PDB file of C-alpha atoms in Angstrom:
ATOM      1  CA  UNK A  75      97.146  59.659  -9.980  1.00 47.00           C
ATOM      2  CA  UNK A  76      97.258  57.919  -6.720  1.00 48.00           C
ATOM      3  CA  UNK A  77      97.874  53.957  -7.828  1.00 53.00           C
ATOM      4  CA  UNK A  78      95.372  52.985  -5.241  1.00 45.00           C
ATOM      5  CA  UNK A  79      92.382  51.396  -7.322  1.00 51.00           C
ATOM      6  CA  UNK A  80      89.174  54.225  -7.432  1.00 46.00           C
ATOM      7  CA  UNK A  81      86.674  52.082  -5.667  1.00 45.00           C
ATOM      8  CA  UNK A  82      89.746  51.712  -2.678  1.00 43.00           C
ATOM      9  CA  UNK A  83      89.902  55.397  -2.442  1.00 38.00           C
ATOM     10  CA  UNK A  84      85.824  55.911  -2.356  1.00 42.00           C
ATOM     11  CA  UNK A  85      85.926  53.261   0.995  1.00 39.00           C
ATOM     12  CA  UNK A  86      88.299  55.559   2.132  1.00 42.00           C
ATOM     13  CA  UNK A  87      86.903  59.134   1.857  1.00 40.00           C
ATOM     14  CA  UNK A  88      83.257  57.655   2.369  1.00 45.00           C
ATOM     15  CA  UNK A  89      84.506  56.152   6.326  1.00 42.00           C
ATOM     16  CA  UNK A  90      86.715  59.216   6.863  1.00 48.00           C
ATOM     17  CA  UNK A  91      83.943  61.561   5.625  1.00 48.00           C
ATOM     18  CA  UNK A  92      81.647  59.886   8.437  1.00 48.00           C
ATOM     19  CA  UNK A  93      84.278  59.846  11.051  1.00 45.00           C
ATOM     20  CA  UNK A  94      84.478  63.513  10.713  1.00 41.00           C
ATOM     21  CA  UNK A  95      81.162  64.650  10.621  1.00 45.00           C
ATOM     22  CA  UNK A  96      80.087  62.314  13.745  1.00 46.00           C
ATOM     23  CA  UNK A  97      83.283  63.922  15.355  1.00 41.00           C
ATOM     24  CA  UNK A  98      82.103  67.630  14.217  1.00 43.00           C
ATOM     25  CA  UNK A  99      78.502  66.635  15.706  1.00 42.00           C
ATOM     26  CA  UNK A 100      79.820  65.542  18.654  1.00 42.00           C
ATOM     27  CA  UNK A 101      81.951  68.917  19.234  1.00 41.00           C
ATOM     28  CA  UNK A 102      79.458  70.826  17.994  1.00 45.00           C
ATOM     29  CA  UNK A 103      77.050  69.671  20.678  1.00 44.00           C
ATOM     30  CA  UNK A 104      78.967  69.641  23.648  1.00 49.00           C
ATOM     31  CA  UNK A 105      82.082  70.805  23.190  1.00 44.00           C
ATOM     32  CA  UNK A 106      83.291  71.529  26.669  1.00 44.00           C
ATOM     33  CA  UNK A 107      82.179  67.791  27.332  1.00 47.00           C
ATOM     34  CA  UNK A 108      84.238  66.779  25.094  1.00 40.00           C
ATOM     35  CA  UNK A 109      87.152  68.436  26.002  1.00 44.00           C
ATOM     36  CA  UNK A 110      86.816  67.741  29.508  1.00 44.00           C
ATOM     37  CA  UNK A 111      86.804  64.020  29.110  1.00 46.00           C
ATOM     38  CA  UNK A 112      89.797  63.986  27.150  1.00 45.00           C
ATOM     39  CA  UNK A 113      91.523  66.179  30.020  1.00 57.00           C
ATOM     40  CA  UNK A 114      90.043  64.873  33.827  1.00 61.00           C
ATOM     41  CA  UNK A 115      90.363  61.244  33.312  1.00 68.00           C
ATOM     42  CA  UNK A 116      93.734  61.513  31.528  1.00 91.00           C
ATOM     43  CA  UNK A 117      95.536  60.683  34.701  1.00 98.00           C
ATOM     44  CA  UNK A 118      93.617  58.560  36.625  1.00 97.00           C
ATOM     45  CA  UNK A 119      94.909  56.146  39.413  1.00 96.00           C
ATOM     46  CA  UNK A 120      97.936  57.875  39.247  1.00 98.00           C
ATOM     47  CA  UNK A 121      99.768  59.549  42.338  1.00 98.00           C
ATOM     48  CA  UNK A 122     101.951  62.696  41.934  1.00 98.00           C
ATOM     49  CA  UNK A 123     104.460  64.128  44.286  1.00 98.00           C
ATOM     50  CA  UNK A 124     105.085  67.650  43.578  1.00 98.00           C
ATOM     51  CA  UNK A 125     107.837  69.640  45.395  1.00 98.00           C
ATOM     52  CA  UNK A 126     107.200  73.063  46.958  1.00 97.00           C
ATOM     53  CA  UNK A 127     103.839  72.900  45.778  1.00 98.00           C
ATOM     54  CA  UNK A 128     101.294  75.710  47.840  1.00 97.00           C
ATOM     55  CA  UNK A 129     102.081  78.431  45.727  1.00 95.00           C
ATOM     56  CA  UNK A 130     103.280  79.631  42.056  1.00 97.00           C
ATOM     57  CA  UNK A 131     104.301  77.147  39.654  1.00 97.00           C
ATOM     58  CA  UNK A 132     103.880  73.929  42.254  1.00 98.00           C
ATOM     59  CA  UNK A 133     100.696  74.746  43.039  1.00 98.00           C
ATOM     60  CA  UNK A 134      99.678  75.324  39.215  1.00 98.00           C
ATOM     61  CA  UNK A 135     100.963  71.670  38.757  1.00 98.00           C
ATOM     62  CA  UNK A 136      99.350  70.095  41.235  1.00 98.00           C
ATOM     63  CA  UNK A 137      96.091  71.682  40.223  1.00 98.00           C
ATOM     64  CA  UNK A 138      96.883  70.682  36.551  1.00 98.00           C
ATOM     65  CA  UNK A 139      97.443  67.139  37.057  1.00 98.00           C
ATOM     66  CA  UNK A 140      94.368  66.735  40.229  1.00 98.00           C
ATOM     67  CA  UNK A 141      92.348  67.900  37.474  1.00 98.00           C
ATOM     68  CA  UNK A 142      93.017  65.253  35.324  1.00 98.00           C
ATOM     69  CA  UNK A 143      92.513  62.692  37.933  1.00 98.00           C
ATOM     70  CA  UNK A 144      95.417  62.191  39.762  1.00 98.00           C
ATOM     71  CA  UNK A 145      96.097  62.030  43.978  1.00 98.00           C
ATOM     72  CA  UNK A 146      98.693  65.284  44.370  1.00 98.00           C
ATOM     73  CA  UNK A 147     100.895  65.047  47.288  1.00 98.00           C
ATOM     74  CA  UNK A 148     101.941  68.353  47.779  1.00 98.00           C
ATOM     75  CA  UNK A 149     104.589  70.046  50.340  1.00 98.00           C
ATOM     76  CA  UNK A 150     106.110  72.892  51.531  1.00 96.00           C
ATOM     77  CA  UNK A 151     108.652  73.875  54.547  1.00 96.00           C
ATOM     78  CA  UNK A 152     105.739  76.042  56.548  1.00 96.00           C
ATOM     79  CA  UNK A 153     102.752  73.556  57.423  1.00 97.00           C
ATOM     80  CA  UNK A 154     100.008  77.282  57.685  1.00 98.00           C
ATOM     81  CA  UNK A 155     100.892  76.585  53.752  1.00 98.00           C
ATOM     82  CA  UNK A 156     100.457  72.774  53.550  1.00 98.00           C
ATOM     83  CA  UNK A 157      96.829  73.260  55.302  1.00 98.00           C
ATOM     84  CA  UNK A 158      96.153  76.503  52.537  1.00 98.00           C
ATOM     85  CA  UNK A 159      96.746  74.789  49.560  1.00 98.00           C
ATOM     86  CA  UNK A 160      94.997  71.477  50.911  1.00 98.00           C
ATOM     87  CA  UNK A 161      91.769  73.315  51.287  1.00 98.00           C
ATOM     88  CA  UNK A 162      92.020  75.098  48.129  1.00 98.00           C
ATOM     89  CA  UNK A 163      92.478  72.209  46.018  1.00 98.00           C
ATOM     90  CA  UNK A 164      90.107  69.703  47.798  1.00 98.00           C
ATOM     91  CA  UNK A 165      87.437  72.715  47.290  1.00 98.00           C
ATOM     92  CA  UNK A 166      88.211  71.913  43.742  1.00 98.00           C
ATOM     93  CA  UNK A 167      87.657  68.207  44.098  1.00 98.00           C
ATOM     94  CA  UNK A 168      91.134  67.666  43.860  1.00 98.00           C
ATOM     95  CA  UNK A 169      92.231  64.404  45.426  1.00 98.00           C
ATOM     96  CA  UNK A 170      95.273  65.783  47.681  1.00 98.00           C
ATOM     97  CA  UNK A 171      97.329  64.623  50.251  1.00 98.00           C
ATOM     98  CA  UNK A 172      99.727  67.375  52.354  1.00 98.00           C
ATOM     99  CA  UNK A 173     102.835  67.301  54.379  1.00 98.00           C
ATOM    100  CA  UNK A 174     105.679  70.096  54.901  1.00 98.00           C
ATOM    101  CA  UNK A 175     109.215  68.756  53.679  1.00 98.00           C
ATOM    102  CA  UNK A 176     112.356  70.559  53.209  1.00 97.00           C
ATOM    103  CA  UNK A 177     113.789  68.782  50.319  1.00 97.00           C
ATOM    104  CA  UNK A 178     117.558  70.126  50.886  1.00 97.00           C
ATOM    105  CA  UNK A 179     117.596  68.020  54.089  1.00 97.00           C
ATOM    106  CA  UNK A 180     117.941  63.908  53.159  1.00 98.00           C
ATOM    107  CA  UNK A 181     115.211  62.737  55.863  1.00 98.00           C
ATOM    108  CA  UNK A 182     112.821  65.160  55.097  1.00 98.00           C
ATOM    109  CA  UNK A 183     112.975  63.905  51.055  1.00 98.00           C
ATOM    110  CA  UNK A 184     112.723  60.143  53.223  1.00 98.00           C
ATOM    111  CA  UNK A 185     110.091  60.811  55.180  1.00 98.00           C
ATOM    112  CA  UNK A 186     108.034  62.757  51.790  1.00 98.00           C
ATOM    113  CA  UNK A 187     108.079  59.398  49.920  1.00 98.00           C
ATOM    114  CA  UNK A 188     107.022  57.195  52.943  1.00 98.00           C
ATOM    115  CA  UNK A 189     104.430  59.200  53.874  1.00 98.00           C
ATOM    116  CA  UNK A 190     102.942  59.139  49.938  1.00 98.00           C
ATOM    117  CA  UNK A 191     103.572  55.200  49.732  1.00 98.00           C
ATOM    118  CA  UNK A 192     101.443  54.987  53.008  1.00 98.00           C
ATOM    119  CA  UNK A 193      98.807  56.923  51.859  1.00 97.00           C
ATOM    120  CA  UNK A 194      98.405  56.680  48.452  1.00 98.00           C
ATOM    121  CA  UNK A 195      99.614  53.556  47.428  1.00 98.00           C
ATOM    122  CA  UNK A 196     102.308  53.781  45.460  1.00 98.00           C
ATOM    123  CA  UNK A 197     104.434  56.633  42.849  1.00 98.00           C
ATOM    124  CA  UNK A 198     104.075  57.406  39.397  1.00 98.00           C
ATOM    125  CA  UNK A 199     104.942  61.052  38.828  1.00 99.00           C
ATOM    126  CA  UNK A 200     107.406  63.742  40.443  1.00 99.00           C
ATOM    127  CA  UNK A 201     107.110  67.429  40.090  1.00 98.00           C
ATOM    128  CA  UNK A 202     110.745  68.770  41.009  1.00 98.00           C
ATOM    129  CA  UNK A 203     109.810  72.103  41.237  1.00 98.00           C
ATOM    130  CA  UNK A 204     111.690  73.323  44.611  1.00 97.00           C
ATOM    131  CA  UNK A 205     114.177  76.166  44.498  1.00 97.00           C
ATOM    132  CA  UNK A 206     115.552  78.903  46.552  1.00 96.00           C
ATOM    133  CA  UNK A 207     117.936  81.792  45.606  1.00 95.00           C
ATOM    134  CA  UNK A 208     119.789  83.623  48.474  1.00 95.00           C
ATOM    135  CA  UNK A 209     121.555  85.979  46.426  1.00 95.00           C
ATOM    136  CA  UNK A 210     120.957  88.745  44.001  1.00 93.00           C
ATOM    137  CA  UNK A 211     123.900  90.637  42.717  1.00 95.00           C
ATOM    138  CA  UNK A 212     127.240  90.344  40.795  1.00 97.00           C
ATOM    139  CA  UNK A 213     128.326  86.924  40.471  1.00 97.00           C
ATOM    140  CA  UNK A 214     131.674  87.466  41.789  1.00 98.00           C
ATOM    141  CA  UNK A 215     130.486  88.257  45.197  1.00 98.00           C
ATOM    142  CA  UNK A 216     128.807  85.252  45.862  1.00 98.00           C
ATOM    143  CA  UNK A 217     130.271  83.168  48.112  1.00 98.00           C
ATOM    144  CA  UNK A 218     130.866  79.393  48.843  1.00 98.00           C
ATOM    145  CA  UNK A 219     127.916  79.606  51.669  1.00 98.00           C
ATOM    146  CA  UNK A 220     125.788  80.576  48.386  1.00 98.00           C
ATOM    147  CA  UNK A 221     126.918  78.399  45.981  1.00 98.00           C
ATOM    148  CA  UNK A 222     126.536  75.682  48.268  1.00 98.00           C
ATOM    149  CA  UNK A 223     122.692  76.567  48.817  1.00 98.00           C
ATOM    150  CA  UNK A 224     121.874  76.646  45.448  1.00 98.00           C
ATOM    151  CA  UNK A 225     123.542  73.711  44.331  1.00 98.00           C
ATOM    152  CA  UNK A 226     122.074  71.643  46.850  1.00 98.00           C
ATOM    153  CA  UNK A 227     118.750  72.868  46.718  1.00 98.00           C
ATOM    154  CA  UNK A 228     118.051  73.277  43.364  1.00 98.00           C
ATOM    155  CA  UNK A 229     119.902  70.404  41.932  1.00 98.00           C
ATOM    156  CA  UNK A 230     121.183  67.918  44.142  1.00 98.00           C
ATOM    157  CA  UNK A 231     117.862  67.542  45.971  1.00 98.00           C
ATOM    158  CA  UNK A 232     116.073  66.794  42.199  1.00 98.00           C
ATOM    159  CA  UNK A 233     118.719  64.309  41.854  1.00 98.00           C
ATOM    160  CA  UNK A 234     117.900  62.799  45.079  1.00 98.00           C
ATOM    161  CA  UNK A 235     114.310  62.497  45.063  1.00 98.00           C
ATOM    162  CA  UNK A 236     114.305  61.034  41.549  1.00 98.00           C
ATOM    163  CA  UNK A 237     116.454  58.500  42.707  1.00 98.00           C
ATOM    164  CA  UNK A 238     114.249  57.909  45.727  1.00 98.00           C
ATOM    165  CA  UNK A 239     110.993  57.962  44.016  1.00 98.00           C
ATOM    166  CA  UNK A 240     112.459  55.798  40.869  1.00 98.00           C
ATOM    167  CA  UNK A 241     112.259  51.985  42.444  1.00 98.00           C
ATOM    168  CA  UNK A 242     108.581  52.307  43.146  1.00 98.00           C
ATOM    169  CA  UNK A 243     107.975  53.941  39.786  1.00 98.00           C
ATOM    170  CA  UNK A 244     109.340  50.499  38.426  1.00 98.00           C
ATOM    171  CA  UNK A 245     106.915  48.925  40.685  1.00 98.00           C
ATOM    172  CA  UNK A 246     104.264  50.124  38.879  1.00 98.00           C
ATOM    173  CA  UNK A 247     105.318  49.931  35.629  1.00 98.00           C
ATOM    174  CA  UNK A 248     106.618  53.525  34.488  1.00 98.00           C
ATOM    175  CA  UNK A 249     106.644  56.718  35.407  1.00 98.00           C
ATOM    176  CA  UNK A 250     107.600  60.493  34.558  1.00 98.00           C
ATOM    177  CA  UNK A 251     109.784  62.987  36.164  1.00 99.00           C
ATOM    178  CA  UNK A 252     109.133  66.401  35.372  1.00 99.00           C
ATOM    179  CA  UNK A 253     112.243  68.892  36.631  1.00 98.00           C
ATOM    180  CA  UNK A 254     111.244  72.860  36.781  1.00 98.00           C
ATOM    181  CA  UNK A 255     114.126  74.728  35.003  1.00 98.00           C
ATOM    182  CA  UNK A 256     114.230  78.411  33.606  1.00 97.00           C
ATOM    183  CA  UNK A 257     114.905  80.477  30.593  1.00 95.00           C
ATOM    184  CA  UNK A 258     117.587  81.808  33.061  1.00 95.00           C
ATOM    185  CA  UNK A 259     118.919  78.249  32.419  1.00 97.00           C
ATOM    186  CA  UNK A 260     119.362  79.334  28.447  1.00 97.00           C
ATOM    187  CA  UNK A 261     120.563  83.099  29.213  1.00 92.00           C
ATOM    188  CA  UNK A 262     121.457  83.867  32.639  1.00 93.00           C
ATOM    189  CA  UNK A 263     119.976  86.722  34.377  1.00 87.00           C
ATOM    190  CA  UNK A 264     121.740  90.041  35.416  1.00 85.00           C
ATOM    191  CA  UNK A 265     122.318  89.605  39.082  1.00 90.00           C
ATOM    192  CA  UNK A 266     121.471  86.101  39.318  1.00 94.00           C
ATOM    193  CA  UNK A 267     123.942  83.962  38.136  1.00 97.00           C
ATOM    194  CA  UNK A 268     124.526  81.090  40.728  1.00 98.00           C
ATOM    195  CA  UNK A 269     121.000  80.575  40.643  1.00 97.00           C
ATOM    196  CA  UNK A 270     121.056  81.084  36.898  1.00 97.00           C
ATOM    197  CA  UNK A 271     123.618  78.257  36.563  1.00 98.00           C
ATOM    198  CA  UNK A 272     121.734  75.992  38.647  1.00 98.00           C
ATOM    199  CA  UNK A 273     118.892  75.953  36.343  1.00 98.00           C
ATOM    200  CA  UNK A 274     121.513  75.196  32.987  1.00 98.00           C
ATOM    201  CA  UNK A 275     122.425  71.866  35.172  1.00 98.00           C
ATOM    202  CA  UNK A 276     119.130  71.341  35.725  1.00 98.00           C
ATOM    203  CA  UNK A 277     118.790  70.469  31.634  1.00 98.00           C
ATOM    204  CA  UNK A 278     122.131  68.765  31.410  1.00 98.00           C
ATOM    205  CA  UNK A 279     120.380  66.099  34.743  1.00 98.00           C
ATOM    206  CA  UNK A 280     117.363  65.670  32.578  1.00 98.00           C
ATOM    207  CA  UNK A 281     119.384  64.743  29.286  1.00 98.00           C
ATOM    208  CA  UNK A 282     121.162  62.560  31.238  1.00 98.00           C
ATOM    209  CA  UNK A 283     118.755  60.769  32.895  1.00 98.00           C
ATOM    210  CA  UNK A 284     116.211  60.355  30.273  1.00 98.00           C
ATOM    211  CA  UNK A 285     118.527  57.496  28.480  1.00 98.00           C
ATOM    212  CA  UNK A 286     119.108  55.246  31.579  1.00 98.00           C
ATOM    213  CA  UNK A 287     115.399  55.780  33.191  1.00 98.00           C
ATOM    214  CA  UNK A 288     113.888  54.937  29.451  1.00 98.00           C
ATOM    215  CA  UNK A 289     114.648  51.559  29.913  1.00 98.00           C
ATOM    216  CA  UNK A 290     112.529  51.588  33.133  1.00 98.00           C
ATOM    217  CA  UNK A 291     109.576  52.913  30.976  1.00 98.00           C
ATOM    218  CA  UNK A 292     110.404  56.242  33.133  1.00 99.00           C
ATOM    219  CA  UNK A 293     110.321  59.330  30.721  1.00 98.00           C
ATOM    220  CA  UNK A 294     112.509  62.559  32.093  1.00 99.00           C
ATOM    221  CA  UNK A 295     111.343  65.782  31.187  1.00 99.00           C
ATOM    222  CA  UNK A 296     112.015  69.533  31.902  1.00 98.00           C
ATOM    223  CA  UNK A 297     110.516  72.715  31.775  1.00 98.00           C
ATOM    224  CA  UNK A 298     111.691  76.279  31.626  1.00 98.00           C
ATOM    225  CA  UNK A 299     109.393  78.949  32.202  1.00 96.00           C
ATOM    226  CA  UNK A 300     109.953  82.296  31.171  1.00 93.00           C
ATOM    227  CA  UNK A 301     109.184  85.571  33.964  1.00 89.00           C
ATOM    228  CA  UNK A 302     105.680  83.846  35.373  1.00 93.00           C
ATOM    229  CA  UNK A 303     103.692  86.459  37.568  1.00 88.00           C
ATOM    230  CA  UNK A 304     104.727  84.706  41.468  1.00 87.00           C
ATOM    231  CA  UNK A 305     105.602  85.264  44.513  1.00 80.00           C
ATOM    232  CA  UNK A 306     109.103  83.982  43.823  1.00 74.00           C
ATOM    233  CA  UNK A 307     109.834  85.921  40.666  1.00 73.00           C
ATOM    234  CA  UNK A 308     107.721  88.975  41.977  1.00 75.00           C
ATOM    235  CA  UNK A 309     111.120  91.627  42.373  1.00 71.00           C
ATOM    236  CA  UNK A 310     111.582  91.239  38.034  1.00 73.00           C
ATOM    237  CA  UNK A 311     107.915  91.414  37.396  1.00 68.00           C
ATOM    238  CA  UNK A 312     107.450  94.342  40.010  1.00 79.00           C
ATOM    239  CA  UNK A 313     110.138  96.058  38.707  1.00 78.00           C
ATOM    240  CA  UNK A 314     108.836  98.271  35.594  1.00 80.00           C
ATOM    241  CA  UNK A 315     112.250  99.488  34.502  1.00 76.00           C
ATOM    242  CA  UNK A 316     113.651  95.603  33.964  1.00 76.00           C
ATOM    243  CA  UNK A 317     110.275  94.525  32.746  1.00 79.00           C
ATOM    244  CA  UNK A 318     110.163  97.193  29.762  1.00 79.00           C
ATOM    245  CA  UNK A 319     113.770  95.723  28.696  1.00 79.00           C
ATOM    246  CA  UNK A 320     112.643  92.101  29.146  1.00 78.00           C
ATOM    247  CA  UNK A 321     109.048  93.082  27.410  1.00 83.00           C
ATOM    248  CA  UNK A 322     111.710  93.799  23.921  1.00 86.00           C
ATOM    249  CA  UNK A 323     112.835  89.964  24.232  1.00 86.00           C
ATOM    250  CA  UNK A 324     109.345  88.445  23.886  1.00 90.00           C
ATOM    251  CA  UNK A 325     107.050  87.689  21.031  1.00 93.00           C
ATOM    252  CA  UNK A 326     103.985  87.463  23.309  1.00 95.00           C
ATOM    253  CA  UNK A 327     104.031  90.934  25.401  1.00 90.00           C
ATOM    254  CA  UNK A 328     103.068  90.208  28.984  1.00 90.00           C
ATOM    255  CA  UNK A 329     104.444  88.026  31.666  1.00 90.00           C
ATOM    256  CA  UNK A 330     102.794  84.325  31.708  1.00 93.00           C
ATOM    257  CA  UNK A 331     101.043  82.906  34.823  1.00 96.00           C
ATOM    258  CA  UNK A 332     101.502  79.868  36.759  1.00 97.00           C
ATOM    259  CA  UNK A 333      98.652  77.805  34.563  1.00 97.00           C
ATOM    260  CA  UNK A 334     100.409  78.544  31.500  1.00 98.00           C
ATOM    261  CA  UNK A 335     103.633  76.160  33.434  1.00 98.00           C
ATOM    262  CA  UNK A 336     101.311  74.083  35.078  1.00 98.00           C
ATOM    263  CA  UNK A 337      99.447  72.503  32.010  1.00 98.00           C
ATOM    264  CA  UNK A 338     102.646  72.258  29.993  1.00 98.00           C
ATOM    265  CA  UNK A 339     103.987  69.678  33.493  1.00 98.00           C
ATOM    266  CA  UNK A 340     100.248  67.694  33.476  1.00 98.00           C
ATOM    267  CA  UNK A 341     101.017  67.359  29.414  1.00 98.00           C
ATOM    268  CA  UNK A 342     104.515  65.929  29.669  1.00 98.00           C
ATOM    269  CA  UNK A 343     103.070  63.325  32.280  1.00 98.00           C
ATOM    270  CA  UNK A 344     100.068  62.183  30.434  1.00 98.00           C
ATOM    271  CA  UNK A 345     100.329  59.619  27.379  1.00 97.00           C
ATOM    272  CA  UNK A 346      99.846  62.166  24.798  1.00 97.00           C
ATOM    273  CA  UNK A 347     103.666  63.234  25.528  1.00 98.00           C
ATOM    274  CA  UNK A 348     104.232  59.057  25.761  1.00 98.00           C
ATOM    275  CA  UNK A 349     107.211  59.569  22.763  1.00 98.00           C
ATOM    276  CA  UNK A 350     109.075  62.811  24.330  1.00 98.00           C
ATOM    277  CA  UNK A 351     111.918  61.653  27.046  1.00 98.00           C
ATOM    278  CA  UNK A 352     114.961  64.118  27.584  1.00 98.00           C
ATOM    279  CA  UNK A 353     113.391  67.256  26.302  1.00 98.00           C
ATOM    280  CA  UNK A 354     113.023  70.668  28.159  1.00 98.00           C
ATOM    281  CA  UNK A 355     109.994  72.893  26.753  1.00 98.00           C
ATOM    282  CA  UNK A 356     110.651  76.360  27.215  1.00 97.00           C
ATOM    283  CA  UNK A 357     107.258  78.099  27.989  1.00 97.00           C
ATOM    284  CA  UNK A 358     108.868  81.772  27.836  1.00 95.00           C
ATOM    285  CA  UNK A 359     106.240  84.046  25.501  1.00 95.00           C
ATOM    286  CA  UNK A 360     108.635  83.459  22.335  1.00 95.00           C
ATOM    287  CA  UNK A 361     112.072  84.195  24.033  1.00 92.00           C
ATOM    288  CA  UNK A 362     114.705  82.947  21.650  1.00 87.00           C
ATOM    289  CA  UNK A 363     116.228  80.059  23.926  1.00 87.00           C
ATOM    290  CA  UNK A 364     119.787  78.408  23.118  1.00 81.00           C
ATOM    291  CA  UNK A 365     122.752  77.041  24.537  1.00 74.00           C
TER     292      UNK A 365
END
């Protein structure tokens, strides 16, 4: 027995009853209607800076998040790259804005924000997806030159644009920062451990963040993706010898693609994610990931 009284529960099951068949009409109908109206209008008005952003995982983003409405400003060192993924993306009636940026050098990160304020209005999300990795081999032979690159790059810079992009954020009422980790964060790579460290600190910046920025109405998030089939990863998932090994690790047996990253960053920044601040998602085809 329930303790509700039997005519409360009839009221009940007779208006849920008819919410559910009108909704299994409705999806029945026109399903991909549906399901695109929930998706393209999800992030409307809103303008989205994503870093190194005309190819791989940054260009997955921005796609993600233009096609559910919002202005992607995207960037890149080489400007033959800027104009590439411009075109590509406004073919896809993708509202888009391009500039090339180098976000290891302070002026260029300056002079990305600017330019987006001028043109777009204002700043509510940032893709920190930039990266680089000079060195592949044992740890111990890196040197300071190395460390130095990676740090700064891959860290440092996230740091720096957040807290660039953060005061107009406020402006506008919120915001979300999204930083691009890796499973190599969880369990670094043979071969590529500066880099690998890089992307643990990259989770320890977004847990500390989150806290401070939540106060803002700012929610910090991360992703790690597992091997995703780019340009960037391209000499593990070329390599058949350390792809058979890796293939043992994963529940799902194939290498993921850039969309797979991409939709999980356009979630994270939409209001369905509106109660998740400080988390990392590891998108990884069921590798076990823990520090």
């Amino acid at each position: 027995k329930s303790g509700f009284p039997t005519s409360y529960i009839y009221i009940y099951l007779s208006y849920h009853s008819s919410a559910i068949a009108q909704m299994t009409f409705c999806l029945r109908t026109n399903p991909v209607g549906v399901q695109r109206n929930m998706s393209q209008s999800s992030l409307a008005g809103k303008v989205a800076i994503v870093t190194a952003s005309t190819d791989g995982i940054g260009l997955a983003a921005a796609q993600a998040l233009g096609k559910r409405g919002a202005h992607v400003v995207v960037s890149s060192r080489k400007q033959t790259n800027v104009d590439k993924a411009v075109a590509l993306l406004q073919g896809q009636n993708i509202q888009v804005t391009g500039t090339t940026c180098n976000v290891g050098e302070g002026k260029e990160r300056e002079k990305l924000v600017q330019m987006t304020l001028e043109k777009c209005g204002g700043i509510d999300i940032l893709v920190s997806n930039a990266a680089v990795n000079p060195f592949f081999g044992n740890i111990m032979d890196s040197t300071e030159d190395v460390w130095d690159k990676i740090l700064s790059v891959n860290v440092k810079s996230s740091f720096l644009m957040t807290k660039l992009v953060v005061p107009h954020m406020e402006k506008r009422g919120g915001g979300n920062v999204v930083f691009v980790s890796s499973v190599a964060g969880y369990q670094p790579m043979q071969a590529l451990g500066p880099y690998s460290v890089s992307k643990t600190a990259l989770l320890g910046l977004t847990r500390a963040l989150a806290p401070d920025l939540a106060q803002s109405n700012i929610r910090v998030n991360c992703v790690a993706p597992g091997v995703i089939k780019t340009r960037f990863s391209s000499a593990l998932w070329q390599n058949e010898d350390i792809m058979d090994e890796f293939k043992k690790q994963l529940s799902i047996k194939r290498i993921g693609e850039p969309e797979e990253i991409g939709g999980v960053i356009a979630f994270l920044c939409s209001d369905e994610a509106s109660y998740i601040t400080g988390e990392t998602i590891t998108v990884t085809g069921g590798i076990n990931c823990r520090l």
